Amino acid sequence: MLASGRGSNLQALIAARDAGQLPVDFVLVGSDKAGAGALDLARDAGIPTFTLNPKDFPSRQAYDFELFRRLDASGADMLVLAGFMRIIDGEALKPWVGRMVNIHPSLLPKYRGLHTHRRALEAGDAEHGASVHYVTAELDGGPVIAQARIAIQPGDDEHALAQRLLAHEHQLLPAVLRLVAAQRLALLPPDGVALDGRALAAPLQLRNGELVD
Ligand code: GRF
């Protein structure tokens, strides 16, 4: 896993594993920020961690190649971006396409990039949500696997909306990784997702904690 921030999604994955609801091993957590809360949570859970400071590298690509070298060396089958706040070089990530997912707080393809909650509010949207997608060279642009949707309520501000959505993110990411662990999901080039060998017509939807087609 890679994370830059507080790590609540990472914590949700660890909790799901500890509850016997996610049959995976977490082999390594990396961050670009030495002070990331995610690193403390990982250490508390006994997961090896590392930090790579972008300032120690001459270019984004040099940084990303070293990042992926370390992740490769961990023996990980799958890489989860859980609040990793960096754009990743397209060449460096190529070997991981189909084996790397990201959670993004919007109903993609709406609102790629930052400030998604604010943008949904400013647009007057009736609903908002989060997406888990395969990572490709296009920022927040890879095939969407699954989404969680919530209604925007009168009086919602950016903070309230983000907080309410987060609880759904914490169900969405473990639910997708359960499918990954069961080897039921695959990226279908160029921009599709297959579940049990069949192309999805639309992203799976989280309903009552379960993903439905
Ligand atoms: C989440 O909102 C996630 O969707 C986005 O970054 C945030 C990370 O939060 N990519 P946390 O560090 O997992 O608490």
mmCIF file of C-alpha atoms and ligand atoms in Angstrom:
data_model
loop_
_atom_site.group_PDB
_atom_site.id
_atom_site.type_symbol
_atom_site.label_atom_id
_atom_site.label_comp_id
_atom_site.label_asym_id
_atom_site.label_seq_id
_atom_site.Cartn_x
_atom_site.Cartn_y
_atom_site.Cartn_z
ATOM 1 C CA MET A 1 0.000 0.000 0.000
ATOM 2 C CA LEU A 2 0.982 3.614 -0.530
ATOM 3 C CA ALA A 3 -0.442 6.445 1.555
ATOM 4 C CA SER A 4 0.447 10.072 2.204
ATOM 5 C CA GLY A 5 -1.973 11.023 4.967
ATOM 6 C CA ARG A 6 -3.868 9.979 8.037
ATOM 7 C CA GLY A 7 -4.507 6.459 6.751
ATOM 8 C CA SER A 8 -8.135 5.868 7.672
ATOM 9 C CA ASN A 9 -8.632 3.734 4.540
ATOM 10 C CA LEU A 10 -5.556 1.718 5.396
ATOM 11 C CA GLN A 11 -6.949 1.289 8.901
ATOM 12 C CA ALA A 12 -10.233 0.048 7.460
ATOM 13 C CA LEU A 13 -8.360 -2.586 5.462
ATOM 14 C CA ILE A 14 -6.402 -3.720 8.496
ATOM 15 C CA ALA A 15 -9.626 -3.886 10.531
ATOM 16 C CA ALA A 16 -11.325 -5.948 7.821
ATOM 17 C CA ARG A 17 -8.404 -8.351 7.744
ATOM 18 C CA ASP A 18 -8.345 -8.612 11.539
ATOM 19 C CA ALA A 19 -12.079 -9.341 11.525
ATOM 20 C CA GLY A 20 -11.461 -12.237 9.140
ATOM 21 C CA GLN A 21 -13.251 -10.417 6.325
ATOM 22 C CA LEU A 22 -10.294 -9.809 4.057
ATOM 23 C CA PRO A 23 -7.982 -12.728 3.333
ATOM 24 C CA VAL A 24 -4.832 -10.816 2.343
ATOM 25 C CA ASP A 25 -1.357 -10.207 3.755
ATOM 26 C CA PHE A 26 -0.157 -6.634 3.945
ATOM 27 C CA VAL A 27 3.519 -6.878 3.101
ATOM 28 C CA LEU A 28 4.617 -3.242 2.920
ATOM 29 C CA VAL A 29 3.318 0.303 3.384
ATOM 30 C CA GLY A 30 5.196 3.147 1.718
ATOM 31 C CA SER A 31 4.801 6.895 1.936
ATOM 32 C CA ASP A 32 6.230 10.100 0.520
ATOM 33 C CA LYS A 33 5.670 11.769 3.919
ATOM 34 C CA ALA A 34 7.695 10.676 6.934
ATOM 35 C CA GLY A 35 5.013 12.005 9.272
ATOM 36 C CA ALA A 36 2.046 10.279 7.635
ATOM 37 C CA GLY A 37 -0.389 8.854 10.155
ATOM 38 C CA ALA A 38 -0.749 5.874 7.838
ATOM 39 C CA LEU A 39 2.816 4.842 8.695
ATOM 40 C CA ASP A 40 2.056 4.834 12.427
ATOM 41 C CA LEU A 41 -1.060 2.756 11.853
ATOM 42 C CA ALA A 42 0.917 0.292 9.736
ATOM 43 C CA ARG A 43 3.691 0.002 12.327
ATOM 44 C CA ASP A 44 1.134 -0.536 15.079
ATOM 45 C CA ALA A 45 -0.241 -3.391 12.990
ATOM 46 C CA GLY A 46 3.230 -4.870 12.523
ATOM 47 C CA ILE A 47 3.406 -4.083 8.793
ATOM 48 C CA PRO A 48 6.847 -3.087 7.449
ATOM 49 C CA THR A 49 7.003 0.530 6.273
ATOM 50 C CA PHE A 50 9.282 2.832 4.331
ATOM 51 C CA THR A 51 9.388 6.503 3.409
ATOM 52 C CA LEU A 52 10.849 7.923 0.225
ATOM 53 C CA ASN A 53 11.271 11.685 0.167
ATOM 54 C CA PRO A 54 10.707 13.125 -3.318
ATOM 55 C CA LYS A 55 13.256 15.853 -2.536
ATOM 56 C CA ASP A 56 15.994 13.213 -2.545
ATOM 57 C CA PHE A 57 15.418 12.454 -6.235
ATOM 58 C CA PRO A 58 16.312 14.451 -9.360
ATOM 59 C CA SER A 59 12.989 13.822 -11.108
ATOM 60 C CA ARG A 60 9.506 12.385 -10.673
ATOM 61 C CA GLN A 61 10.454 9.445 -12.844
ATOM 62 C CA ALA A 62 13.585 8.663 -10.815
ATOM 63 C CA TYR A 63 11.476 8.765 -7.654
ATOM 64 C CA ASP A 64 8.787 6.539 -9.072
ATOM 65 C CA PHE A 65 11.212 3.944 -10.430
ATOM 66 C CA GLU A 66 12.783 3.630 -6.991
ATOM 67 C CA LEU A 67 9.336 3.465 -5.401
ATOM 68 C CA PHE A 68 8.264 0.597 -7.644
ATOM 69 C CA ARG A 69 11.619 -1.163 -7.259
ATOM 70 C CA ARG A 70 10.947 -1.351 -3.538
ATOM 71 C CA LEU A 71 7.370 -2.450 -3.989
ATOM 72 C CA ASP A 72 8.480 -5.147 -6.438
ATOM 73 C CA ALA A 73 11.081 -6.374 -3.982
ATOM 74 C CA SER A 74 8.365 -6.808 -1.345
ATOM 75 C CA GLY A 75 6.828 -9.588 -3.432
ATOM 76 C CA ALA A 76 3.424 -7.863 -3.408
ATOM 77 C CA ASP A 77 0.894 -9.103 -5.972
ATOM 78 C CA MET A 78 -1.257 -6.036 -5.703
ATOM 79 C CA LEU A 79 -0.703 -2.388 -4.887
ATOM 80 C CA VAL A 80 -3.340 -0.220 -3.206
ATOM 81 C CA LEU A 81 -3.152 3.565 -3.265
ATOM 82 C CA ALA A 82 -5.028 4.722 -0.182
ATOM 83 C CA GLY A 83 -4.669 8.480 -0.125
ATOM 84 C CA PHE A 84 -1.329 8.556 -1.952
ATOM 85 C CA MET A 85 -1.231 12.182 -3.029
ATOM 86 C CA ARG A 86 1.256 12.081 -5.875
ATOM 87 C CA ILE A 87 0.908 11.865 -9.627
ATOM 88 C CA ILE A 88 2.769 8.744 -10.767
ATOM 89 C CA ASP A 89 4.965 8.625 -13.837
ATOM 90 C CA GLY A 90 3.297 6.705 -16.673
ATOM 91 C CA GLU A 91 6.405 4.706 -17.618
ATOM 92 C CA ALA A 92 7.192 3.736 -14.045
ATOM 93 C CA LEU A 93 3.718 2.434 -13.340
ATOM 94 C CA LYS A 94 3.374 0.375 -16.536
ATOM 95 C CA PRO A 95 4.404 -2.982 -15.013
ATOM 96 C CA TRP A 96 1.704 -2.503 -12.360
ATOM 97 C CA VAL A 97 -1.211 -1.736 -14.656
ATOM 98 C CA GLY A 98 -3.941 -4.210 -13.715
ATOM 99 C CA ARG A 99 -2.333 -4.799 -10.317
ATOM 100 C CA MET A 100 -2.781 -1.337 -8.791
ATOM 101 C CA VAL A 101 -5.990 0.285 -7.542
ATOM 102 C CA ASN A 102 -6.728 3.727 -6.135
ATOM 103 C CA ILE A 103 -9.599 5.096 -4.078
ATOM 104 C CA HIS A 104 -10.768 8.514 -5.211
ATOM 105 C CA PRO A 105 -13.440 10.602 -3.471
ATOM 106 C CA SER A 106 -15.733 11.345 -6.400
ATOM 107 C CA LEU A 107 -18.068 9.577 -8.764
ATOM 108 C CA LEU A 108 -15.528 9.256 -11.559
ATOM 109 C CA PRO A 109 -15.337 10.361 -14.318
ATOM 110 C CA LYS A 110 -16.562 13.443 -12.443
ATOM 111 C CA TYR A 111 -13.986 15.478 -10.542
ATOM 112 C CA ARG A 112 -10.620 13.963 -11.157
ATOM 113 C CA GLY A 113 -7.871 15.566 -9.079
ATOM 114 C CA LEU A 114 -8.304 17.594 -5.907
ATOM 115 C CA HIS A 115 -11.121 19.311 -3.959
ATOM 116 C CA THR A 116 -13.738 16.852 -5.113
ATOM 117 C CA HIS A 117 -16.209 17.525 -2.282
ATOM 118 C CA ARG A 118 -16.107 21.276 -2.848
ATOM 119 C CA ARG A 119 -16.559 20.828 -6.584
ATOM 120 C CA ALA A 120 -19.572 18.547 -6.129
ATOM 121 C CA LEU A 121 -21.168 21.117 -3.794
ATOM 122 C CA GLU A 122 -20.393 24.033 -6.085
ATOM 123 C CA ALA A 123 -21.897 22.190 -9.036
ATOM 124 C CA GLY A 124 -25.124 21.690 -7.072
ATOM 125 C CA ASP A 125 -24.938 17.912 -7.493
ATOM 126 C CA ALA A 126 -27.667 15.837 -5.863
ATOM 127 C CA GLU A 127 -25.262 13.014 -5.099
ATOM 128 C CA HIS A 128 -21.594 12.455 -4.459
ATOM 129 C CA GLY A 129 -19.469 9.411 -3.931
ATOM 130 C CA ALA A 130 -16.208 7.535 -4.100
ATOM 131 C CA SER A 131 -14.684 5.298 -6.744
ATOM 132 C CA VAL A 132 -12.115 2.525 -6.708
ATOM 133 C CA HIS A 133 -10.380 2.262 -10.057
ATOM 134 C CA TYR A 134 -7.452 0.581 -11.707
ATOM 135 C CA VAL A 135 -4.527 2.959 -11.972
ATOM 136 C CA THR A 136 -3.310 3.840 -15.439
ATOM 137 C CA ALA A 137 -1.101 6.646 -16.711
ATOM 138 C CA GLU A 138 -4.131 8.949 -16.876
ATOM 139 C CA LEU A 139 -4.656 10.705 -13.514
ATOM 140 C CA ASP A 140 -7.782 9.296 -11.818
ATOM 141 C CA GLY A 141 -8.679 8.055 -15.292
ATOM 142 C CA GLY A 142 -8.303 4.262 -15.150
ATOM 143 C CA PRO A 143 -11.263 1.859 -15.448
ATOM 144 C CA VAL A 144 -13.646 2.220 -12.508
ATOM 145 C CA ILE A 145 -14.295 -1.008 -10.603
ATOM 146 C CA ALA A 146 -16.811 0.087 -7.997
ATOM 147 C CA GLN A 147 -18.491 3.125 -6.499
ATOM 148 C CA ALA A 148 -20.274 4.181 -3.327
ATOM 149 C CA ARG A 149 -22.949 6.876 -3.647
ATOM 150 C CA ILE A 150 -24.399 9.229 -1.062
ATOM 151 C CA ALA A 151 -27.037 11.937 -1.303
ATOM 152 C CA ILE A 152 -25.870 15.506 -0.806
ATOM 153 C CA GLN A 153 -27.988 17.001 1.949
ATOM 154 C CA PRO A 154 -29.109 20.586 2.420
ATOM 155 C CA GLY A 155 -26.611 22.264 4.713
ATOM 156 C CA ASP A 156 -23.725 19.973 3.748
ATOM 157 C CA ASP A 157 -20.387 21.717 3.695
ATOM 158 C CA GLU A 158 -17.127 20.341 2.382
ATOM 159 C CA HIS A 159 -16.109 18.882 5.726
ATOM 160 C CA ALA A 160 -19.437 17.254 6.548
ATOM 161 C CA LEU A 161 -19.673 15.742 3.087
ATOM 162 C CA ALA A 162 -16.119 14.414 3.210
ATOM 163 C CA GLN A 163 -16.699 12.871 6.622
ATOM 164 C CA ARG A 164 -19.940 11.204 5.635
ATOM 165 C CA LEU A 165 -18.401 9.831 2.472
ATOM 166 C CA LEU A 166 -15.377 8.490 4.317
ATOM 167 C CA ALA A 167 -17.479 5.948 6.187
ATOM 168 C CA HIS A 168 -18.570 4.576 2.815
ATOM 169 C CA GLU A 169 -14.996 4.568 1.495
ATOM 170 C CA HIS A 170 -14.107 2.382 4.457
ATOM 171 C CA GLN A 171 -16.557 -0.239 3.207
ATOM 172 C CA LEU A 172 -15.870 0.223 -0.480
ATOM 173 C CA LEU A 173 -12.137 -0.435 -0.506
ATOM 174 C CA PRO A 174 -12.239 -3.677 1.541
ATOM 175 C CA ALA A 175 -15.169 -4.881 -0.571
ATOM 176 C CA VAL A 176 -13.184 -4.395 -3.782
ATOM 177 C CA LEU A 177 -10.112 -6.039 -2.315
ATOM 178 C CA ARG A 178 -12.175 -9.051 -1.301
ATOM 179 C CA LEU A 179 -12.930 -9.517 -5.003
ATOM 180 C CA VAL A 180 -9.254 -9.032 -5.831
ATOM 181 C CA ALA A 181 -8.241 -11.603 -3.222
ATOM 182 C CA ALA A 182 -10.757 -14.060 -4.641
ATOM 183 C CA GLN A 183 -9.201 -13.429 -8.077
ATOM 184 C CA ARG A 184 -12.584 -12.424 -9.448
ATOM 185 C CA LEU A 185 -11.526 -9.059 -10.920
ATOM 186 C CA ALA A 186 -9.388 -8.136 -13.894
ATOM 187 C CA LEU A 187 -8.621 -5.104 -15.963
ATOM 188 C CA LEU A 188 -9.976 -5.558 -19.443
ATOM 189 C CA PRO A 189 -7.799 -3.467 -21.783
ATOM 190 C CA PRO A 190 -8.087 -0.787 -22.860
ATOM 191 C CA ASP A 191 -10.594 0.599 -20.387
ATOM 192 C CA GLY A 192 -12.880 -2.120 -19.062
ATOM 193 C CA VAL A 193 -13.223 -4.224 -15.939
ATOM 194 C CA ALA A 194 -14.103 -7.919 -15.860
ATOM 195 C CA LEU A 195 -15.830 -9.654 -12.972
ATOM 196 C CA ASP A 196 -15.675 -13.443 -13.101
ATOM 197 C CA GLY A 197 -14.442 -13.164 -16.682
ATOM 198 C CA ARG A 198 -17.371 -11.038 -17.844
ATOM 199 C CA ALA A 199 -17.086 -7.357 -18.803
ATOM 200 C CA LEU A 200 -18.905 -4.999 -16.443
ATOM 201 C CA ALA A 201 -21.322 -2.658 -18.227
ATOM 202 C CA ALA A 202 -21.021 -0.180 -15.342
ATOM 203 C CA PRO A 203 -19.072 0.047 -12.087
ATOM 204 C CA LEU A 204 -20.247 -2.192 -9.231
ATOM 205 C CA GLN A 205 -22.275 -0.296 -6.632
ATOM 206 C CA LEU A 206 -21.917 -0.522 -2.863
ATOM 207 C CA ARG A 207 -25.285 -1.245 -1.232
ATOM 208 C CA ASN A 208 -25.532 -2.113 2.446
ATOM 209 C CA GLY A 209 -21.847 -2.957 2.551
ATOM 210 C CA GLU A 210 -22.041 -5.318 -0.452
ATOM 211 C CA LEU A 211 -21.023 -4.760 -4.045
ATOM 212 C CA VAL A 212 -23.805 -5.317 -6.536
ATOM 213 C CA ASP A 213 -23.677 -5.530 -10.302
HETATM 214 C C1 GRF B 1 -9.611 9.583 0.955
HETATM 215 O O1 GRF B 1 -10.668 10.490 0.868
HETATM 216 C C2 GRF B 1 -9.352 8.944 -0.382
HETATM 217 O O2 GRF B 1 -10.513 8.772 -1.123
HETATM 218 C C3 GRF B 1 -8.442 9.940 -1.044
HETATM 219 O O3 GRF B 1 -7.622 10.427 -0.020
HETATM 220 C C4 GRF B 1 -8.294 10.291 1.223
HETATM 221 C C5 GRF B 1 -7.404 9.496 2.098
HETATM 222 O O4 GRF B 1 -7.858 9.436 3.419
HETATM 223 N N1 GRF B 1 -7.735 9.345 -2.135
HETATM 224 P P1 GRF B 1 -7.141 8.478 4.450
HETATM 225 O O5 GRF B 1 -5.674 8.882 4.509
HETATM 226 O O6 GRF B 1 -7.319 7.069 3.981
HETATM 227 O O7 GRF B 1 -7.828 8.739 5.762
#
